[in-house]
């Protein structure tokens, strides 16, 4: 047998987890780009460094985003990946597919690209990895024909995503999938034509379990919640207890607010609904017995992002509760106000959270017209360095004097 | 002519009939066994979801194989999860066992539900990105091979979410994962002045540095780096290819622990530095996989039932964590960036 | 000729014999009743301490009165506490009751021990300082008059430490008190350019501003204030008398709550903003005294036994505190200074 | 009766708390300065503003600090307080006095000053309020004669202070009073001759109850602690329980580390000493039954301060444990190293905590030679922005390249 050209990568064919190397090697037999992608990756494994570089801006007609241009810095050695751009294709809400649709995608990407994909990218897009500049437009045309459109990249709205929500989860307090779809369609222009200071991400989770990790990664997080009481099926609670669940230890004692109590004799769960902060723990532990209340809506949080530049932020509450029913106008209006303020005030590459940090939450709230609420903070300020608005003072406002 | 701005396919067209009919009216679920969920609707209808691990980086052939299975057992319906697993949506109860059998034959991992390790959120690495300090798919494969038993079983104290990002941009929710690997550089960029002067916008480049380490060098129409202030984030390289940050000798992987995003019991938490550096050792990163396994197991051994990684550490205290995990504590662990102060211990209370 | 650098009197020369003999060998103590402590040594020896409230601002005549009592009942020994109370150190058990009787006759408050309100840590105010936004001794008198019952009794859930600082310099541990009053300004300084140019060092003045609101005005050899950024801290006035910050119409008092310094149970905590502004209304500051009483009582009514102010609030949540205390929540309560971010709620969990 | 000249202040003669007005009014009868101080204070009460101003630097021979110069801005109306300086007199450790010493102070201040005092200032000094420039030196000479010396002011070491400690408290793990006295005497030059970037405060508490509020107000806090186990007198525990103390609820359940357990039947307290963080709660609740261990020393914390400039800081652990026995050389050496580094690196009016914040804890620790320890932080960093020392890297150290 001939010596392998990818001895290092071959090591990744071992072991029980699905091997992308095995998978790629098969496709490499009919796809030179995959062959070269493996070759260049093997080189990276040897050199311990990447071999991709920036290049000119590439894209499709009418759009400013959706394509990540990529060029090899060893294109002479691996000519079939000299150009190796990625297309980001907007996934259907909740990542649901028919095999028919998936096969269409595969055929398109076999025809116009390397045949390599990611299901999915971290933002949520279908990632079609590796094609050449001249295939971008044809690929896009074919995608469009099949009913697919590109997602976001660059300084625009990024592809929104949502947890599985009402499609398969009993706890969804909002229609995550519909909100995601509706917003994506409403904001097609913002998604496809970068015109902002930086990226803006939007994720929608149906309840505080946040199965789409919104709070950590979305400039605006929409998290389903409820205003009334958890509903309890007392009989089902008893069944859990009878079935061996140590309700006191595993559920009641771990309630963070002390809202729960347990009558061991009667096997009865007590709940002070006004103390509950809707952390989901008890519901998670006894899905057959407990479920969210009926007065449903969402908590909105702003500013989540990764490390660069100011360090990572988790999102911050800005609207404790908003009802969310189609056509979601209140949410859309708020988004527009947020974008307007951010667009006007931010520096290049300043995420909205960083701008709020720089300008102060008070400026933000006033600019977008949201009332301050104690739910916005874990605790109020410890320093005395706060500002007064002119109209709050006796005599001339402070802007006039001095 | 292609149409623009048509948006994504309508998700409702992708839903199996039982989901369409019971949309928003699910009542409860059970985990029948690792990787197999049963959701029951108010109507009594059921759907079975079989969760299968995926490499995420897949060829169209692999996707077609998935489709074949979905056609055979799921009437052509399936989904992917927010952590890149495949979920076969089985409407016919009788097809669950045959599907599981075929998956087993094919050697596809079924699991990732409940108190398990699910798939790793990860990023491009050397397969496609231009800023990585380490690979993506390769380490994931090595780590998941090693932790396989925890994917296909639910024997951990709680969910354990592992993630990897190949550079400090941290594409993914790496900064809030139970265990997170991050590719890091350890030396300031080497400046190629001709590239900087020709290809880069100097003011944007200067503004890109989180520690204000970059200042103009007007003579060369380029920049200089104050090496004392540079912490090798590579953001300047993202902005300008003349700021060569990659360094095979010193690049590697850092490990953070204790993050979460759910609100269950405790608020979302950031992951925090556990191991400042491990070397890049392709193809299987033995130091990294060993370290991750050790981190998994020290938690599994010591945490209380139902206690996520960060919840466990916050209960016992980080000083005790470093002891139990046998990780030396260094000056790197002490924050010195913007929000350092609230992490300093302002109390005489701690464990020896 | 005076000698320099002789240092303070040697404390051992100030100790009553029973203390000298049992120094470092005390075994336990009891609070016999409010203001009366009994410490028992390993040897069995005892000392009784009778704690008496003081205005802190005292004349030599008043100090001499104190000495008279100490001579009569304590063999001439006494001390002051870290909160400005007087402690009569009674070595002879039989003198405790007579001392208490005489104190009662004189109307001197005995108390401040255990679960009480002790004396208020406070500062100079209008009696001596040049930067105050409110008075010191006057408000203290008004507040302590009002809360007298809590000084002479121990009926609160836990210790309650109240402090007052007459400006943001916060002389004292105001920033870590259960309830803290702070004198505040609310308008930027009015600049008297001739004073600034003649008397002040411009670079130091500029550096003194926490928000970098001051910039040079080279024409006038003075400075300008960016009023958008000024939050009226008065630090510039401390550095330069030409930055007139006092404004009788708008100066007043802010109230912070929930701080502590002990390590008992919970780590030390900062006090946090409860009431952004109350007017200066000498001589008895009715708005301030009423607000403080209300704050004391809402805690006393709702806290669990042994729960300090901040511990109580952290348990119920600040949103609930604002509701119970009937204090409107404003944008001022939301931090916007350096460490603001860690105070923002990064969770969907809170109470309505 | 003549109308009062202080109608507003007179209101402060009412009520049960000791009235400084009543007190001052009496002394005013023989002290014109007190009369005018009252007059000016009344004016402040009317105007709602202060009437003191800065002035030239005043002091005593050989010292740079210890006196706060003060001038009235209405000196024409109140000539007896036109000059009204304060002298800060160093208190004896723990604020213990003989009446003899106190009377000497009173006599001196009646002779050379207004006769107004504070027992004590917030830093701990005896505050002698109000005298004129020409009396400063004579007053100092008399104080010195009586065995008193001045405390700190300005950019120097401020008067150290300590809790009552071993003099009357059963929990003192270190000799707070002796440490305070010894350090004060060792550092007389630093105390009396401002030569640093700003002030430096030092407070010593005998145990984690911190009765001198060090952690909030001292640049260096010394807090007594122990390394071994709390000692338990089992019999005495039982007595508390019998006496009606709900040990489980009031003590055990409120232990922050879960180190305690309670056997209700046997009335026995269990302790996992290695879990205890020495918060003092259980000891506080049962002083007759529990007390600190025997291997005693102190935790050192740095950086505590009030609001100006960077916002208030609580002190941060820098030495988890240090044995403290006379002559306290290890502590003194550390202080000297800290001052040296601070003095070399700080800007004017930059407290040591602010400098550490600006430069990073790592620079500080290395400069003063302290090893990093997890006890120094509540939790490690969440961001990946850390530095490597050249010697930690392969190839050339990073200082050489680029
Ligand atoms: C493809 C993807 C990683 C993946 O393998 O899944 C990705 C890849 C890149 N990200 Fe990302 N990011 C991806 C999701 C994320 C996420 C996660 C998310 O969106 O939920 C984050 C963290 C959340 C956030 O936005 O903060 C993320 C934070 C970043 C950052 C840091 C942004 C910050 O403010 O901290 C950068 C740097 C930048 O924008 O210059 C970045 C930049 C990049 C660039 C464009 C780097 C570059 O300059 O070329 C990468 C292109 C790689 C390539 O060759 O295709 N990427 N990036 C993800 C997008 C796929 C998709 O559309 O579905
Ligand atoms: C399918 C998926 C949603 C989707 O739209 O794709 C999903 C589905 C469910 N999640 Fe989730 N979660 C999913 C990602 C997440 C994430 C996001 C992530 O991991 O990136 C989180 C936040 C994780 C974190 O905090 O770091 C998440 C935190 C939870 C929790 C809270 C667990 C906790 O104690 O912190 C629950 C409740 C539970 O499991 O008890 C939950 C519960 C559930 C339930 C039981 C909801 C339901 O009633 O159907 C679903 C099955 C759980 C299971 O796998 O055992 N789900 N879930 C995601 C599956 C990812 C995967 O392939 O593993
Ligand atoms: C005399 C004094 C020390 C001194 O050198 O002057 C002192 C003396 C005692 N303190 Fe203290 N503390 C003194 C100021 C403090 C301070 C500082 C302050 O208030 O500015 C604190 C920190 C307060 C804070 O956290 O904000 C303080 C926090 C404590 C605690 C912890 C209480 C807690 O649960 O947080 C205890 C333990 C207890 O009381 O159970 C304590 C206990 C004690 C004991 C019982 C110690 C003993 O065994 O002798 C003493 C009598 C307590 C009492 O008054 O009931 N001492 N104690 C101070 C009296 C001040 C006063 O006049 O009121
Ligand atoms: C007298 C005293 C208040 C009192 O009534 O007790 C006092 C009075 C003054 N303090 Fe203070 N401070 C006094 C203890 C404190 C404390 C508490 C402590 O030392 O434990 C603090 C908070 C802790 C700290 O140092 O951070 C304190 C924080 C300040 C600050 C803010 C420092 C900072 O870094 O945030 C200033 C502003 C300054 O230094 O310019 C200040 C400045 C001042 C000045 C010198 C204002 C000035 O520029 O003239 C005040 C002189 C008043 C006067 O007319 O005598 N004083 N000052 C205290 C000293 C008495 C003594 O020696 O015993
Ligand atoms: S976030 Fe809530 S609603 Fe959405 S899938 Fe997770 S548990 Fe269900
Ligand atoms: S949801 Fe959370 S806070 Fe509410 S009752 Fe359940 S466990 Fe307690
Ligand atoms: S983490 Fe860094 S290297 Fe990896 S895909 Fe994102 S930007 Fe590229
Ligand atoms: S690597 Fe990061 S810290 Fe270093 S110069 Fe570049 S941007 Fe600045
Ligand atoms: S708090 Fe302000 S006004 Fe009061 S004594 Fe201190 S510096 Fe002077
Ligand atoms: S008052 Fe404070 S914030 Fe305003 S200019 Fe002066 S120093 Fe700056
Ligand atoms: S700090 Fe500790 S040792 Fe000092 S007086 Fe308070 S309780 Fe006693
Ligand atoms: S000192 Fe505190 S931590 Fe230690 S056992 Fe007692 S209550 Fe628990």
PDB file of C-alpha atoms in Angstrom, chain D residues 63-192:
ATOM      1  CA  UNK D  63       6.931  67.646  60.805  1.00  0.00           C
ATOM      2  CA  UNK D  64       5.109  67.779  57.502  1.00  0.00           C
ATOM      3  CA  UNK D  65       1.785  66.497  58.752  1.00  0.00           C
ATOM      4  CA  UNK D  66      -0.475  66.251  61.744  1.00  0.00           C
ATOM      5  CA  UNK D  67      -2.150  69.616  61.360  1.00  0.00           C
ATOM      6  CA  UNK D  68      -5.114  70.511  59.157  1.00  0.00           C
ATOM      7  CA  UNK D  69      -5.121  74.208  58.339  1.00  0.00           C
ATOM      8  CA  UNK D  70      -8.509  75.818  58.348  1.00  0.00           C
ATOM      9  CA  UNK D  71      -9.692  79.398  57.773  1.00  0.00           C
ATOM     10  CA  UNK D  72     -13.137  80.931  57.928  1.00  0.00           C
ATOM     11  CA  UNK D  73     -14.521  82.601  54.833  1.00  0.00           C
ATOM     12  CA  UNK D  74     -16.520  84.853  57.156  1.00  0.00           C
ATOM     13  CA  UNK D  75     -13.600  85.695  59.410  1.00  0.00           C
ATOM     14  CA  UNK D  76     -14.688  89.284  59.601  1.00  0.00           C
ATOM     15  CA  UNK D  77     -17.965  88.233  61.234  1.00  0.00           C
ATOM     16  CA  UNK D  78     -16.355  85.569  63.403  1.00  0.00           C
ATOM     17  CA  UNK D  79     -12.808  86.746  64.090  1.00  0.00           C
ATOM     18  CA  UNK D  80     -12.185  84.139  66.763  1.00  0.00           C
ATOM     19  CA  UNK D  81     -12.382  81.362  64.215  1.00  0.00           C
ATOM     20  CA  UNK D  82     -10.662  83.198  61.389  1.00  0.00           C
ATOM     21  CA  UNK D  83      -7.910  80.643  61.915  1.00  0.00           C
ATOM     22  CA  UNK D  84      -9.207  77.355  63.211  1.00  0.00           C
ATOM     23  CA  UNK D  85      -6.692  74.579  62.643  1.00  0.00           C
ATOM     24  CA  UNK D  86      -6.998  71.007  63.772  1.00  0.00           C
ATOM     25  CA  UNK D  87      -4.266  68.995  65.426  1.00  0.00           C
ATOM     26  CA  UNK D  88      -4.326  65.245  65.035  1.00  0.00           C
ATOM     27  CA  UNK D  89      -2.874  63.587  68.097  1.00  0.00           C
ATOM     28  CA  UNK D  90      -1.850  59.951  67.946  1.00  0.00           C
ATOM     29  CA  UNK D  91      -4.100  57.921  70.247  1.00  0.00           C
ATOM     30  CA  UNK D  92      -2.749  55.132  72.443  1.00  0.00           C
ATOM     31  CA  UNK D  93      -3.385  51.709  70.865  1.00  0.00           C
ATOM     32  CA  UNK D  94      -6.968  50.610  71.428  1.00  0.00           C
ATOM     33  CA  UNK D  95      -8.057  54.051  72.695  1.00  0.00           C
ATOM     34  CA  UNK D  96      -7.286  53.204  76.302  1.00  0.00           C
ATOM     35  CA  UNK D  97      -6.742  56.125  78.682  1.00  0.00           C
ATOM     36  CA  UNK D  98      -6.132  56.965  82.225  1.00  0.00           C
ATOM     37  CA  UNK D  99      -8.135  59.935  83.376  1.00  0.00           C
ATOM     38  CA  UNK D 100      -4.846  61.539  84.248  1.00  0.00           C
ATOM     39  CA  UNK D 101      -3.718  61.521  80.632  1.00  0.00           C
ATOM     40  CA  UNK D 102      -7.084  62.680  79.394  1.00  0.00           C
ATOM     41  CA  UNK D 103      -7.114  65.582  81.814  1.00  0.00           C
ATOM     42  CA  UNK D 104      -3.665  66.608  80.666  1.00  0.00           C
ATOM     43  CA  UNK D 105      -4.946  66.718  77.110  1.00  0.00           C
ATOM     44  CA  UNK D 106      -7.919  68.780  78.183  1.00  0.00           C
ATOM     45  CA  UNK D 107      -5.737  71.251  79.988  1.00  0.00           C
ATOM     46  CA  UNK D 108      -3.431  71.645  77.036  1.00  0.00           C
ATOM     47  CA  UNK D 109      -6.282  72.175  74.643  1.00  0.00           C
ATOM     48  CA  UNK D 110      -7.974  74.615  76.947  1.00  0.00           C
ATOM     49  CA  UNK D 111      -4.717  76.537  77.098  1.00  0.00           C
ATOM     50  CA  UNK D 112      -3.728  76.516  73.443  1.00  0.00           C
ATOM     51  CA  UNK D 113      -6.876  75.703  71.518  1.00  0.00           C
ATOM     52  CA  UNK D 114     -10.607  76.121  71.384  1.00  0.00           C
ATOM     53  CA  UNK D 115     -11.298  73.349  73.842  1.00  0.00           C
ATOM     54  CA  UNK D 116     -13.217  71.426  71.182  1.00  0.00           C
ATOM     55  CA  UNK D 117     -12.279  67.817  70.496  1.00  0.00           C
ATOM     56  CA  UNK D 118     -13.312  64.655  68.771  1.00  0.00           C
ATOM     57  CA  UNK D 119     -12.813  61.394  70.571  1.00  0.00           C
ATOM     58  CA  UNK D 120     -11.852  60.241  67.995  1.00  0.00           C
ATOM     59  CA  UNK D 121     -11.354  60.975  64.347  1.00  0.00           C
ATOM     60  CA  UNK D 122     -12.340  58.328  61.865  1.00  0.00           C
ATOM     61  CA  UNK D 123      -8.754  57.304  61.346  1.00  0.00           C
ATOM     62  CA  UNK D 124      -8.346  56.954  65.064  1.00  0.00           C
ATOM     63  CA  UNK D 125      -6.553  60.098  66.151  1.00  0.00           C
ATOM     64  CA  UNK D 126      -7.531  62.325  68.987  1.00  0.00           C
ATOM     65  CA  UNK D 127      -8.801  65.356  67.118  1.00  0.00           C
ATOM     66  CA  UNK D 128      -8.117  68.704  68.713  1.00  0.00           C
ATOM     67  CA  UNK D 129     -10.340  71.077  66.813  1.00  0.00           C
ATOM     68  CA  UNK D 130      -9.585  74.727  66.325  1.00  0.00           C
ATOM     69  CA  UNK D 131      -6.568  76.776  67.146  1.00  0.00           C
ATOM     70  CA  UNK D 132      -4.596  79.592  65.610  1.00  0.00           C
ATOM     71  CA  UNK D 133      -1.340  79.314  63.735  1.00  0.00           C
ATOM     72  CA  UNK D 134       0.747  80.837  66.446  1.00  0.00           C
ATOM     73  CA  UNK D 135      -0.484  78.370  69.024  1.00  0.00           C
ATOM     74  CA  UNK D 136       0.429  75.287  67.032  1.00  0.00           C
ATOM     75  CA  UNK D 137       4.014  75.027  68.175  1.00  0.00           C
ATOM     76  CA  UNK D 138       3.316  75.760  71.835  1.00  0.00           C
ATOM     77  CA  UNK D 139       0.480  73.262  71.806  1.00  0.00           C
ATOM     78  CA  UNK D 140       2.739  70.668  70.253  1.00  0.00           C
ATOM     79  CA  UNK D 141       5.453  71.344  72.802  1.00  0.00           C
ATOM     80  CA  UNK D 142       2.999  70.879  75.623  1.00  0.00           C
ATOM     81  CA  UNK D 143       1.600  67.694  74.093  1.00  0.00           C
ATOM     82  CA  UNK D 144       5.068  66.344  73.665  1.00  0.00           C
ATOM     83  CA  UNK D 145       5.836  67.187  77.244  1.00  0.00           C
ATOM     84  CA  UNK D 146       2.783  65.175  78.280  1.00  0.00           C
ATOM     85  CA  UNK D 147       3.960  62.209  76.226  1.00  0.00           C
ATOM     86  CA  UNK D 148       1.752  62.736  73.193  1.00  0.00           C
ATOM     87  CA  UNK D 149       2.814  63.025  69.586  1.00  0.00           C
ATOM     88  CA  UNK D 150       1.021  63.998  66.397  1.00  0.00           C
ATOM     89  CA  UNK D 151      -0.640  61.581  63.997  1.00  0.00           C
ATOM     90  CA  UNK D 152      -0.516  61.572  60.228  1.00  0.00           C
ATOM     91  CA  UNK D 153      -2.015  63.809  57.590  1.00  0.00           C
ATOM     92  CA  UNK D 154      -1.185  64.498  53.985  1.00  0.00           C
ATOM     93  CA  UNK D 155       0.727  62.063  51.829  1.00  0.00           C
ATOM     94  CA  UNK D 156       2.197  59.972  54.569  1.00  0.00           C
ATOM     95  CA  UNK D 157       1.545  56.959  56.717  1.00  0.00           C
ATOM     96  CA  UNK D 158      -1.661  57.674  58.569  1.00  0.00           C
ATOM     97  CA  UNK D 159      -2.065  56.910  62.219  1.00  0.00           C
ATOM     98  CA  UNK D 160      -2.430  53.131  62.515  1.00  0.00           C
ATOM     99  CA  UNK D 161      -5.263  51.834  64.628  1.00  0.00           C
ATOM    100  CA  UNK D 162      -6.317  48.538  66.143  1.00  0.00           C
ATOM    101  CA  UNK D 163      -9.288  46.853  67.755  1.00  0.00           C
ATOM    102  CA  UNK D 164      -9.338  46.334  71.505  1.00  0.00           C
ATOM    103  CA  UNK D 165      -7.835  42.910  70.887  1.00  0.00           C
ATOM    104  CA  UNK D 166      -6.128  40.923  73.641  1.00  0.00           C
ATOM    105  CA  UNK D 167      -6.768  43.677  76.141  1.00  0.00           C
ATOM    106  CA  UNK D 168     -10.381  42.659  76.467  1.00  0.00           C
ATOM    107  CA  UNK D 169     -11.400  40.290  73.743  1.00  0.00           C
ATOM    108  CA  UNK D 170     -11.186  36.523  73.951  1.00  0.00           C
ATOM    109  CA  UNK D 171     -10.900  36.122  70.179  1.00  0.00           C
ATOM    110  CA  UNK D 172      -7.796  38.146  69.408  1.00  0.00           C
ATOM    111  CA  UNK D 173      -5.501  35.922  67.363  1.00  0.00           C
ATOM    112  CA  UNK D 174      -2.742  38.504  67.316  1.00  0.00           C
ATOM    113  CA  UNK D 175      -1.617  41.203  69.680  1.00  0.00           C
ATOM    114  CA  UNK D 176      -3.346  43.997  67.806  1.00  0.00           C
ATOM    115  CA  UNK D 177      -2.385  46.652  70.304  1.00  0.00           C
ATOM    116  CA  UNK D 178       1.275  45.803  70.410  1.00  0.00           C
ATOM    117  CA  UNK D 179       1.503  45.486  66.629  1.00  0.00           C
ATOM    118  CA  UNK D 180      -0.141  48.866  66.281  1.00  0.00           C
ATOM    119  CA  UNK D 181       2.159  50.471  68.796  1.00  0.00           C
ATOM    120  CA  UNK D 182       5.276  48.827  67.465  1.00  0.00           C
ATOM    121  CA  UNK D 183       4.593  49.715  63.833  1.00  0.00           C
ATOM    122  CA  UNK D 184       3.659  53.255  64.769  1.00  0.00           C
ATOM    123  CA  UNK D 185       6.954  53.691  66.526  1.00  0.00           C
ATOM    124  CA  UNK D 186       9.004  51.965  63.874  1.00  0.00           C
ATOM    125  CA  UNK D 187       7.541  54.175  61.188  1.00  0.00           C
ATOM    126  CA  UNK D 188       7.588  57.567  62.918  1.00  0.00           C
ATOM    127  CA  UNK D 189       9.394  59.131  59.996  1.00  0.00           C
ATOM    128  CA  UNK D 190       6.853  57.820  57.473  1.00  0.00           C
ATOM    129  CA  UNK D 191       4.072  59.051  59.769  1.00  0.00           C
ATOM    130  CA  UNK D 192       5.338  62.547  60.312  1.00  0.00           C
TER     131      UNK D 192
END
